[in-house]
Amino acid sequence: MTSQQQPSHASVSQQSSRQTIIAGNWKMFGTAESTRAFAEEMVRDPRLAHASGNGVGVVICPPTPLLHVLRPFCGTFFELGGQDCHQNVNGAFTGDVSAGMLVDAGCRYVIVGHSERRRYHHESDDVVAQKTRAALAAGLTPIVCVGETLEERQAEQTADVVLRQLDAVLQAVSPDQQFVLAYEPVWAIGTGLAASVEQAGEVHQILRKFYRQRVSNDITILYGGSVNATNAKELLAHSDIDGALVGGASLESRSFLAIVEATGV
Ligand code: PEP
C-alpha cells in the first residue's frame, strides 16, 4: 500500500446494496456436452437451491457460444453472465458481442475489465469504463474487475492501481447505477496462489472506503484469484469480502458448489 490512500480498518457493516455472490468465469473452456452435464449436476444439488433460496447470487459466465446450453437451466437457481461486452451498441466489430446481445442470450451479468482482457486485448481503464456504461445501459449488472500485477504490488502501488481503475469507472457512470466490483490481484489468477485473507481484506477495505466516499452508498465486492473449495471459507468469512469470482474451480460443479456452500448461507 502507498501512504497516499489510508486504508480504513473499520469494517463496513452489511447494507442492502451488498449481496453475497459466487460467480464462475469459465474463460475459454467447455463444450456443449460438458456444459449440459454441469448444469444438470448443479440443478439437482440441494446446496444450490438452499444458497440461492437464501439470497446468494450464483452466476455462471461461460464462453458466449455456450450461453444457449445453460439458458434453459438458469433463472431459478443461478443466473447467466457474459465474459466481456463491446462498448458500442452495434457496428463493424468482428468477433465482439454487445451488451444487448448478451441480454438477448439470457444474461443478467457481464464481466468487464478482466485482467486477461486488459492484458491480451489492451483494454485501458477508459475502455473498461465505457464497457461498464454500455452494460448498465443495456440492463446488465457489470462485474468490474480491478487488480494489481505482482510488480505493482512489490512497488507498493496496489492502492494507487486499484483506485485508479475504480475511479475511471465511477467517472463514467452515475451514482445510482449499481455494479459489482471484483478485486482480482493479477498475480493470484490461475496461479494457485490466492491472496491471504489479510491481503484481500485490506484492499477490499480500501476500495469500499473510496466507493462510499464517492457514492455515499455501499457496493458488493468479490474476491477473485485462485479461490477453491479449500480456501473459500476463510476468504468469505472476512466482513469486507462479499463473495468470489472463480475461474478454474468453477469448471466442475463439485468444486464450484463447494465454494457456494462455503458462503455458510
Ligand atoms: C478469474 O479468471 O477471474 C480467476 C479468478 O481465475 P482463477 O480462479 O482460476 O484464479
PDB file of C-alpha atoms and ligand atoms in Angstrom:
ATOM      1  CA  MET A   1       0.000   0.000   0.000  1.00  0.00           C
ATOM      2  CA  THR A   2       1.128   3.545  -0.505  1.00  0.00           C
ATOM      3  CA  SER A   3       0.641   6.125   2.162  1.00  0.00           C
ATOM      4  CA  GLN A   4      -1.416   8.163  -0.303  1.00  0.00           C
ATOM      5  CA  GLN A   5      -4.618   6.298   0.470  1.00  0.00           C
ATOM      6  CA  GLN A   6      -5.086   5.452   4.098  1.00  0.00           C
ATOM      7  CA  PRO A   7      -6.898   2.139   4.492  1.00  0.00           C
ATOM      8  CA  SER A   8      -9.874   2.142   6.785  1.00  0.00           C
ATOM      9  CA  HIS A   9      -9.507  -0.615   9.311  1.00  0.00           C
ATOM     10  CA  ALA A  10     -13.068  -0.254  10.433  1.00  0.00           C
ATOM     11  CA  SER A  11     -15.254  -2.842   8.754  1.00  0.00           C
ATOM     12  CA  VAL A  12     -18.284  -1.572   6.935  1.00  0.00           C
ATOM     13  CA  SER A  13     -21.492  -3.116   8.067  1.00  0.00           C
ATOM     14  CA  GLN A  14     -23.646  -5.135   5.688  1.00  0.00           C
ATOM     15  CA  GLN A  15     -26.161  -2.996   3.836  1.00  0.00           C
ATOM     16  CA  SER A  16     -28.859  -3.779   1.346  1.00  0.00           C
ATOM     17  CA  SER A  17     -26.596  -2.764  -1.565  1.00  0.00           C
ATOM     18  CA  ARG A  18     -24.308  -5.665  -0.684  1.00  0.00           C
ATOM     19  CA  GLN A  19     -25.087  -9.189  -1.752  1.00  0.00           C
ATOM     20  CA  THR A  20     -23.263 -12.469  -1.440  1.00  0.00           C
ATOM     21  CA  ILE A  21     -22.386 -13.517  -4.982  1.00  0.00           C
ATOM     22  CA  ILE A  22     -20.431 -16.505  -6.249  1.00  0.00           C
ATOM     23  CA  ALA A  23     -19.647 -16.067  -9.928  1.00  0.00           C
ATOM     24  CA  GLY A  24     -17.898 -18.568 -12.170  1.00  0.00           C
ATOM     25  CA  ASN A  25     -15.724 -17.407 -15.063  1.00  0.00           C
ATOM     26  CA  TRP A  26     -15.185 -20.314 -17.428  1.00  0.00           C
ATOM     27  CA  LYS A  27     -12.815 -18.350 -19.658  1.00  0.00           C
ATOM     28  CA  MET A  28     -12.301 -20.293 -22.944  1.00  0.00           C
ATOM     29  CA  PHE A  29     -13.159 -23.738 -21.631  1.00  0.00           C
ATOM     30  CA  GLY A  30     -16.074 -26.107 -22.112  1.00  0.00           C
ATOM     31  CA  THR A  31     -18.087 -27.950 -24.736  1.00  0.00           C
ATOM     32  CA  ALA A  32     -21.838 -28.229 -25.219  1.00  0.00           C
ATOM     33  CA  GLU A  33     -21.695 -31.696 -23.675  1.00  0.00           C
ATOM     34  CA  SER A  34     -19.661 -30.729 -20.585  1.00  0.00           C
ATOM     35  CA  THR A  35     -21.869 -27.651 -20.105  1.00  0.00           C
ATOM     36  CA  ARG A  36     -25.082 -29.669 -20.149  1.00  0.00           C
ATOM     37  CA  ALA A  37     -23.639 -32.147 -17.647  1.00  0.00           C
ATOM     38  CA  PHE A  38     -22.522 -29.262 -15.395  1.00  0.00           C
ATOM     39  CA  ALA A  39     -25.991 -27.707 -15.457  1.00  0.00           C
ATOM     40  CA  GLU A  40     -27.729 -30.989 -14.692  1.00  0.00           C
ATOM     41  CA  GLU A  41     -25.420 -31.639 -11.735  1.00  0.00           C
ATOM     42  CA  MET A  42     -25.948 -28.095 -10.466  1.00  0.00           C
ATOM     43  CA  VAL A  43     -29.737 -28.012 -10.543  1.00  0.00           C
ATOM     44  CA  ARG A  44     -30.154 -31.354  -8.799  1.00  0.00           C
ATOM     45  CA  ASP A  45     -27.801 -30.420  -5.938  1.00  0.00           C
ATOM     46  CA  PRO A  46     -29.744 -29.214  -2.874  1.00  0.00           C
ATOM     47  CA  ARG A  47     -26.873 -26.877  -1.866  1.00  0.00           C
ATOM     48  CA  LEU A  48     -27.588 -24.660  -4.861  1.00  0.00           C
ATOM     49  CA  ALA A  49     -31.308 -24.407  -4.122  1.00  0.00           C
ATOM     50  CA  HIS A  50     -30.541 -23.719  -0.470  1.00  0.00           C
ATOM     51  CA  ALA A  51     -27.995 -20.980  -1.184  1.00  0.00           C
ATOM     52  CA  SER A  52     -29.987 -19.222  -3.886  1.00  0.00           C
ATOM     53  CA  GLY A  53     -33.170 -19.541  -1.829  1.00  0.00           C
ATOM     54  CA  ASN A  54     -31.356 -17.693   0.938  1.00  0.00           C
ATOM     55  CA  GLY A  55     -30.147 -14.770  -1.112  1.00  0.00           C
ATOM     56  CA  VAL A  56     -26.832 -15.946  -2.550  1.00  0.00           C
ATOM     57  CA  GLY A  57     -26.460 -14.861  -6.160  1.00  0.00           C
ATOM     58  CA  VAL A  58     -24.893 -17.632  -8.218  1.00  0.00           C
ATOM     59  CA  VAL A  59     -23.696 -16.572 -11.663  1.00  0.00           C
ATOM     60  CA  ILE A  60     -22.102 -18.637 -14.429  1.00  0.00           C
ATOM     61  CA  CYS A  61     -20.183 -16.859 -17.195  1.00  0.00           C
ATOM     62  CA  PRO A  62     -19.475 -19.409 -19.933  1.00  0.00           C
ATOM     63  CA  PRO A  63     -17.984 -18.648 -23.345  1.00  0.00           C
ATOM     64  CA  THR A  64     -20.602 -16.899 -25.489  1.00  0.00           C
ATOM     65  CA  PRO A  65     -21.379 -19.918 -27.752  1.00  0.00           C
ATOM     66  CA  LEU A  66     -22.313 -21.976 -24.657  1.00  0.00           C
ATOM     67  CA  LEU A  67     -24.821 -19.491 -23.214  1.00  0.00           C
ATOM     68  CA  HIS A  68     -27.690 -21.175 -25.048  1.00  0.00           C
ATOM     69  CA  VAL A  69     -26.854 -24.532 -23.436  1.00  0.00           C
ATOM     70  CA  LEU A  70     -27.166 -23.079 -19.929  1.00  0.00           C
ATOM     71  CA  ARG A  71     -30.132 -20.853 -20.673  1.00  0.00           C
ATOM     72  CA  PRO A  72     -32.888 -23.463 -20.090  1.00  0.00           C
ATOM     73  CA  PHE A  73     -31.401 -24.181 -16.637  1.00  0.00           C
ATOM     74  CA  CYS A  74     -30.881 -20.612 -15.457  1.00  0.00           C
ATOM     75  CA  GLY A  75     -33.120 -18.088 -13.757  1.00  0.00           C
ATOM     76  CA  THR A  76     -34.229 -20.102 -10.735  1.00  0.00           C
ATOM     77  CA  PHE A  77     -31.034 -21.194  -9.015  1.00  0.00           C
ATOM     78  CA  PHE A  78     -28.384 -19.381 -10.994  1.00  0.00           C
ATOM     79  CA  GLU A  79     -28.004 -16.531 -13.443  1.00  0.00           C
ATOM     80  CA  LEU A  80     -26.042 -16.202 -16.660  1.00  0.00           C
ATOM     81  CA  GLY A  81     -23.260 -13.736 -17.386  1.00  0.00           C
ATOM     82  CA  GLY A  82     -21.070 -12.815 -20.320  1.00  0.00           C
ATOM     83  CA  GLN A  83     -17.287 -12.601 -20.036  1.00  0.00           C
ATOM     84  CA  ASP A  84     -16.988  -9.285 -21.871  1.00  0.00           C
ATOM     85  CA  CYS A  85     -19.046  -6.896 -23.986  1.00  0.00           C
ATOM     86  CA  HIS A  86     -18.214  -4.234 -26.527  1.00  0.00           C
ATOM     87  CA  GLN A  87     -18.658  -0.607 -25.549  1.00  0.00           C
ATOM     88  CA  ASN A  88     -20.758   0.133 -28.647  1.00  0.00           C
ATOM     89  CA  VAL A  89     -24.363  -0.889 -29.175  1.00  0.00           C
ATOM     90  CA  ASN A  90     -23.565  -2.392 -32.581  1.00  0.00           C
ATOM     91  CA  GLY A  91     -21.197  -1.871 -35.509  1.00  0.00           C
ATOM     92  CA  ALA A  92     -18.385  -3.323 -37.562  1.00  0.00           C
ATOM     93  CA  PHE A  93     -16.510  -5.009 -34.704  1.00  0.00           C
ATOM     94  CA  THR A  94     -15.812  -8.526 -35.892  1.00  0.00           C
ATOM     95  CA  GLY A  95     -15.775 -11.091 -33.118  1.00  0.00           C
ATOM     96  CA  ASP A  96     -17.264  -8.837 -30.453  1.00  0.00           C
ATOM     97  CA  VAL A  97     -20.639  -9.041 -28.726  1.00  0.00           C
ATOM     98  CA  SER A  98     -22.692  -6.132 -27.434  1.00  0.00           C
ATOM     99  CA  ALA A  99     -24.305  -5.907 -24.025  1.00  0.00           C
ATOM    100  CA  GLY A 100     -27.730  -6.002 -25.677  1.00  0.00           C
ATOM    101  CA  MET A 101     -26.846  -9.279 -27.399  1.00  0.00           C
ATOM    102  CA  LEU A 102     -25.933 -10.763 -24.030  1.00  0.00           C
ATOM    103  CA  VAL A 103     -29.305  -9.684 -22.668  1.00  0.00           C
ATOM    104  CA  ASP A 104     -30.964 -11.386 -25.648  1.00  0.00           C
ATOM    105  CA  ALA A 105     -28.967 -14.537 -24.837  1.00  0.00           C
ATOM    106  CA  GLY A 106     -30.367 -14.596 -21.289  1.00  0.00           C
ATOM    107  CA  CYS A 107     -27.582 -12.836 -19.375  1.00  0.00           C
ATOM    108  CA  ARG A 108     -28.106 -10.629 -16.350  1.00  0.00           C
ATOM    109  CA  TYR A 109     -24.425 -10.014 -15.646  1.00  0.00           C
ATOM    110  CA  VAL A 110     -21.254  -9.356 -17.601  1.00  0.00           C
ATOM    111  CA  ILE A 111     -17.619  -9.371 -16.507  1.00  0.00           C
ATOM    112  CA  VAL A 112     -15.735  -6.265 -17.672  1.00  0.00           C
ATOM    113  CA  GLY A 113     -12.093  -5.344 -17.281  1.00  0.00           C
ATOM    114  CA  HIS A 114     -10.843  -8.833 -16.502  1.00  0.00           C
ATOM    115  CA  SER A 115      -7.044  -8.702 -16.355  1.00  0.00           C
ATOM    116  CA  GLU A 116      -6.846 -11.113 -19.299  1.00  0.00           C
ATOM    117  CA  ARG A 117      -8.836  -8.596 -21.388  1.00  0.00           C
ATOM    118  CA  ARG A 118      -6.699  -5.723 -20.125  1.00  0.00           C
ATOM    119  CA  ARG A 119      -3.538  -7.650 -20.929  1.00  0.00           C
ATOM    120  CA  TYR A 120      -4.247  -9.552 -24.144  1.00  0.00           C
ATOM    121  CA  HIS A 121      -6.715  -7.083 -25.663  1.00  0.00           C
ATOM    122  CA  HIS A 122      -5.002  -3.949 -24.372  1.00  0.00           C
ATOM    123  CA  GLU A 123      -8.143  -2.632 -22.703  1.00  0.00           C
ATOM    124  CA  SER A 124      -7.433   0.658 -20.984  1.00  0.00           C
ATOM    125  CA  ASP A 125      -9.184   1.968 -17.880  1.00  0.00           C
ATOM    126  CA  ASP A 126     -11.181   4.219 -20.193  1.00  0.00           C
ATOM    127  CA  VAL A 127     -12.366   1.323 -22.384  1.00  0.00           C
ATOM    128  CA  VAL A 128     -13.331  -0.661 -19.286  1.00  0.00           C
ATOM    129  CA  ALA A 129     -15.313   2.350 -18.057  1.00  0.00           C
ATOM    130  CA  GLN A 130     -17.104   2.643 -21.419  1.00  0.00           C
ATOM    131  CA  LYS A 131     -17.918  -1.063 -21.343  1.00  0.00           C
ATOM    132  CA  THR A 132     -19.318  -0.715 -17.837  1.00  0.00           C
ATOM    133  CA  ARG A 133     -21.534   2.124 -19.001  1.00  0.00           C
ATOM    134  CA  ALA A 134     -22.715   0.137 -22.040  1.00  0.00           C
ATOM    135  CA  ALA A 135     -23.537  -2.877 -19.864  1.00  0.00           C
ATOM    136  CA  LEU A 136     -25.557  -0.756 -17.444  1.00  0.00           C
ATOM    137  CA  ALA A 137     -27.393   0.952 -20.303  1.00  0.00           C
ATOM    138  CA  ALA A 138     -28.429  -2.468 -21.614  1.00  0.00           C
ATOM    139  CA  GLY A 139     -29.741  -3.506 -18.200  1.00  0.00           C
ATOM    140  CA  LEU A 140     -26.890  -5.828 -17.231  1.00  0.00           C
ATOM    141  CA  THR A 141     -25.070  -5.784 -13.909  1.00  0.00           C
ATOM    142  CA  PRO A 142     -21.369  -5.383 -14.724  1.00  0.00           C
ATOM    143  CA  ILE A 143     -18.831  -7.254 -12.609  1.00  0.00           C
ATOM    144  CA  VAL A 144     -15.936  -4.807 -12.884  1.00  0.00           C
ATOM    145  CA  CYS A 145     -12.502  -6.341 -12.262  1.00  0.00           C
ATOM    146  CA  VAL A 146      -9.620  -4.398 -10.761  1.00  0.00           C
ATOM    147  CA  GLY A 147      -6.266  -5.638  -9.566  1.00  0.00           C
ATOM    148  CA  GLU A 148      -2.554  -5.073  -9.471  1.00  0.00           C
ATOM    149  CA  THR A 149       0.282  -7.046 -11.039  1.00  0.00           C
ATOM    150  CA  LEU A 150       2.999  -8.608  -8.903  1.00  0.00           C
ATOM    151  CA  GLU A 151       5.425  -5.842  -9.898  1.00  0.00           C
ATOM    152  CA  GLU A 152       2.911  -3.192  -8.855  1.00  0.00           C
ATOM    153  CA  ARG A 153       2.353  -4.902  -5.502  1.00  0.00           C
ATOM    154  CA  GLN A 154       6.084  -5.167  -4.913  1.00  0.00           C
ATOM    155  CA  ALA A 155       6.435  -1.469  -5.730  1.00  0.00           C
ATOM    156  CA  GLU A 156       3.694  -0.732  -3.142  1.00  0.00           C
ATOM    157  CA  GLN A 157       1.387   0.607  -5.853  1.00  0.00           C
ATOM    158  CA  THR A 158      -1.573  -1.663  -5.114  1.00  0.00           C
ATOM    159  CA  ALA A 159      -3.879   1.009  -3.711  1.00  0.00           C
ATOM    160  CA  ASP A 160      -2.993   3.508  -6.435  1.00  0.00           C
ATOM    161  CA  VAL A 161      -3.673   0.968  -9.191  1.00  0.00           C
ATOM    162  CA  VAL A 162      -6.999  -0.389  -7.961  1.00  0.00           C
ATOM    163  CA  LEU A 163      -8.326   3.068  -7.051  1.00  0.00           C
ATOM    164  CA  ARG A 164      -7.287   4.444 -10.454  1.00  0.00           C
ATOM    165  CA  GLN A 165      -9.161   1.578 -12.131  1.00  0.00           C
ATOM    166  CA  LEU A 166     -12.238   2.113  -9.954  1.00  0.00           C
ATOM    167  CA  ASP A 167     -12.129   5.882 -10.352  1.00  0.00           C
ATOM    168  CA  ALA A 168     -12.242   5.587 -14.166  1.00  0.00           C
ATOM    169  CA  VAL A 169     -15.458   3.600 -13.881  1.00  0.00           C
ATOM    170  CA  LEU A 170     -17.017   5.959 -11.347  1.00  0.00           C
ATOM    171  CA  GLN A 171     -16.374   8.876 -13.677  1.00  0.00           C
ATOM    172  CA  ALA A 172     -18.313   7.126 -16.443  1.00  0.00           C
ATOM    173  CA  VAL A 173     -21.426   6.061 -14.547  1.00  0.00           C
ATOM    174  CA  SER A 174     -23.912   7.886 -12.382  1.00  0.00           C
ATOM    175  CA  PRO A 175     -24.051   7.266  -8.622  1.00  0.00           C
ATOM    176  CA  ASP A 176     -27.360   5.412  -8.771  1.00  0.00           C
ATOM    177  CA  GLN A 177     -26.041   2.874 -11.292  1.00  0.00           C
ATOM    178  CA  GLN A 178     -25.019  -0.137  -9.288  1.00  0.00           C
ATOM    179  CA  PHE A 179     -22.320  -2.520 -10.352  1.00  0.00           C
ATOM    180  CA  VAL A 180     -20.360  -5.290  -8.667  1.00  0.00           C
ATOM    181  CA  LEU A 181     -16.645  -4.886  -8.087  1.00  0.00           C
ATOM    182  CA  ALA A 182     -14.197  -7.792  -8.169  1.00  0.00           C
ATOM    183  CA  TYR A 183     -10.757  -7.406  -6.642  1.00  0.00           C
ATOM    184  CA  GLU A 184      -8.564  -9.776  -8.632  1.00  0.00           C
ATOM    185  CA  PRO A 185      -4.840  -9.436  -7.998  1.00  0.00           C
ATOM    186  CA  VAL A 186      -3.267 -10.435 -11.307  1.00  0.00           C
ATOM    187  CA  TRP A 187      -0.589 -12.488  -9.566  1.00  0.00           C
ATOM    188  CA  ALA A 188      -3.252 -14.669  -7.943  1.00  0.00           C
ATOM    189  CA  ILE A 189      -5.228 -15.505 -11.082  1.00  0.00           C
ATOM    190  CA  GLY A 190      -4.733 -19.045 -12.294  1.00  0.00           C
ATOM    191  CA  THR A 191      -1.560 -19.446 -10.243  1.00  0.00           C
ATOM    192  CA  GLY A 192      -2.914 -21.475  -7.316  1.00  0.00           C
ATOM    193  CA  LEU A 193      -1.533 -18.698  -5.139  1.00  0.00           C
ATOM    194  CA  ALA A 194      -4.544 -16.919  -3.642  1.00  0.00           C
ATOM    195  CA  ALA A 195      -4.136 -13.676  -1.738  1.00  0.00           C
ATOM    196  CA  SER A 196      -4.192 -14.179   2.011  1.00  0.00           C
ATOM    197  CA  VAL A 197      -7.299 -13.080   3.855  1.00  0.00           C
ATOM    198  CA  GLU A 198      -5.307 -10.134   5.223  1.00  0.00           C
ATOM    199  CA  GLN A 199      -4.078  -9.071   1.781  1.00  0.00           C
ATOM    200  CA  ALA A 200      -7.502  -9.359   0.164  1.00  0.00           C
ATOM    201  CA  GLY A 201      -9.326  -7.831   3.129  1.00  0.00           C
ATOM    202  CA  GLU A 202      -7.032  -4.813   3.200  1.00  0.00           C
ATOM    203  CA  VAL A 203      -7.649  -3.991  -0.473  1.00  0.00           C
ATOM    204  CA  HIS A 204     -11.395  -4.593  -0.126  1.00  0.00           C
ATOM    205  CA  GLN A 205     -11.479  -2.083   2.711  1.00  0.00           C
ATOM    206  CA  ILE A 206      -9.596   0.495   0.653  1.00  0.00           C
ATOM    207  CA  LEU A 207     -11.950   0.025  -2.297  1.00  0.00           C
ATOM    208  CA  ARG A 208     -15.058   0.118  -0.114  1.00  0.00           C
ATOM    209  CA  LYS A 209     -13.964   3.273   1.699  1.00  0.00           C
ATOM    210  CA  PHE A 210     -13.216   5.043  -1.598  1.00  0.00           C
ATOM    211  CA  TYR A 211     -16.516   3.957  -3.120  1.00  0.00           C
ATOM    212  CA  ARG A 212     -18.514   5.046  -0.083  1.00  0.00           C
ATOM    213  CA  GLN A 213     -16.832   8.441  -0.061  1.00  0.00           C
ATOM    214  CA  ARG A 214     -17.564   8.947  -3.736  1.00  0.00           C
ATOM    215  CA  VAL A 215     -21.042   7.493  -3.976  1.00  0.00           C
ATOM    216  CA  SER A 216     -22.445   7.661  -0.409  1.00  0.00           C
ATOM    217  CA  ASN A 217     -23.567   4.097  -0.756  1.00  0.00           C
ATOM    218  CA  ASP A 218     -22.100   0.642  -0.401  1.00  0.00           C
ATOM    219  CA  ILE A 219     -21.054  -1.892  -3.001  1.00  0.00           C
ATOM    220  CA  THR A 220     -20.704  -5.638  -3.396  1.00  0.00           C
ATOM    221  CA  ILE A 221     -17.017  -6.547  -3.686  1.00  0.00           C
ATOM    222  CA  LEU A 222     -15.958 -10.045  -4.726  1.00  0.00           C
ATOM    223  CA  TYR A 223     -12.502 -11.508  -4.350  1.00  0.00           C
ATOM    224  CA  GLY A 224     -11.022 -13.430  -7.293  1.00  0.00           C
ATOM    225  CA  GLY A 225      -7.726 -15.255  -7.681  1.00  0.00           C
ATOM    226  CA  SER A 226      -7.251 -18.997  -7.117  1.00  0.00           C
ATOM    227  CA  VAL A 227     -10.339 -19.373  -4.942  1.00  0.00           C
ATOM    228  CA  ASN A 228     -11.038 -23.053  -4.366  1.00  0.00           C
ATOM    229  CA  ALA A 229     -13.029 -25.383  -2.139  1.00  0.00           C
ATOM    230  CA  THR A 230     -10.256 -25.287   0.479  1.00  0.00           C
ATOM    231  CA  ASN A 231      -9.587 -21.555   0.884  1.00  0.00           C
ATOM    232  CA  ALA A 232     -13.082 -20.186   0.124  1.00  0.00           C
ATOM    233  CA  LYS A 233     -14.482 -20.455   3.630  1.00  0.00           C
ATOM    234  CA  GLU A 234     -11.722 -18.390   5.216  1.00  0.00           C
ATOM    235  CA  LEU A 235     -11.791 -15.716   2.494  1.00  0.00           C
ATOM    236  CA  LEU A 236     -15.581 -15.445   2.531  1.00  0.00           C
ATOM    237  CA  ALA A 237     -15.647 -15.109   6.307  1.00  0.00           C
ATOM    238  CA  HIS A 238     -13.955 -11.692   6.059  1.00  0.00           C
ATOM    239  CA  SER A 239     -16.516  -8.964   6.678  1.00  0.00           C
ATOM    240  CA  ASP A 240     -15.451  -6.960   3.604  1.00  0.00           C
ATOM    241  CA  ILE A 241     -15.392  -9.885   1.163  1.00  0.00           C
ATOM    242  CA  ASP A 242     -18.911 -10.325  -0.188  1.00  0.00           C
ATOM    243  CA  GLY A 243     -18.294 -13.230  -2.492  1.00  0.00           C
ATOM    244  CA  ALA A 244     -15.974 -14.712  -5.069  1.00  0.00           C
ATOM    245  CA  LEU A 245     -15.204 -14.585  -8.763  1.00  0.00           C
ATOM    246  CA  VAL A 246     -13.945 -18.075  -9.505  1.00  0.00           C
ATOM    247  CA  GLY A 247     -12.029 -19.229 -12.575  1.00  0.00           C
ATOM    248  CA  GLY A 248     -10.557 -22.739 -12.609  1.00  0.00           C
ATOM    249  CA  ALA A 249     -12.625 -24.096  -9.723  1.00  0.00           C
ATOM    250  CA  SER A 250     -15.884 -23.070 -11.440  1.00  0.00           C
ATOM    251  CA  LEU A 251     -15.383 -25.518 -14.290  1.00  0.00           C
ATOM    252  CA  GLU A 252     -16.594 -28.511 -12.305  1.00  0.00           C
ATOM    253  CA  SER A 253     -19.863 -28.487 -10.424  1.00  0.00           C
ATOM    254  CA  ARG A 254     -18.329 -30.292  -7.439  1.00  0.00           C
ATOM    255  CA  SER A 255     -15.696 -27.664  -6.684  1.00  0.00           C
ATOM    256  CA  PHE A 256     -17.969 -24.768  -7.620  1.00  0.00           C
ATOM    257  CA  LEU A 257     -20.771 -25.995  -5.349  1.00  0.00           C
ATOM    258  CA  ALA A 258     -18.294 -26.444  -2.504  1.00  0.00           C
ATOM    259  CA  ILE A 259     -17.473 -22.724  -2.863  1.00  0.00           C
ATOM    260  CA  VAL A 260     -21.177 -21.848  -2.908  1.00  0.00           C
ATOM    261  CA  GLU A 261     -21.540 -23.917   0.282  1.00  0.00           C
ATOM    262  CA  ALA A 262     -18.580 -22.076   1.828  1.00  0.00           C
ATOM    263  CA  THR A 263     -20.673 -18.896   1.939  1.00  0.00           C
ATOM    264  CA  GLY A 264     -22.143 -20.502   5.048  1.00  0.00           C
ATOM    265  CA  VAL A 265     -25.644 -19.497   3.994  1.00  0.00           C
TER     266      VAL A 265
HETATM  267  C1  PEP B   1     -10.567 -15.442 -12.944  1.00  0.00           C
HETATM  268  O1  PEP B   1     -10.325 -15.849 -14.076  1.00  0.00           O
HETATM  269  O2  PEP B   1     -11.299 -14.467 -12.771  1.00  0.00           O
HETATM  270  C2  PEP B   1      -9.986 -16.162 -11.825  1.00  0.00           C
HETATM  271  C3  PEP B   1     -10.110 -15.650 -10.636  1.00  0.00           C
HETATM  272  O3  PEP B   1      -9.330 -17.322 -12.118  1.00  0.00           O
HETATM  273  P1  PEP B   1      -8.773 -18.420 -11.054  1.00  0.00           P
HETATM  274  O4  PEP B   1      -9.872 -18.656 -10.040  1.00  0.00           O
HETATM  275  O5  PEP B   1      -8.522 -19.627 -11.889  1.00  0.00           O
HETATM  276  O6  PEP B   1      -7.574 -17.849 -10.441  1.00  0.00           O
END
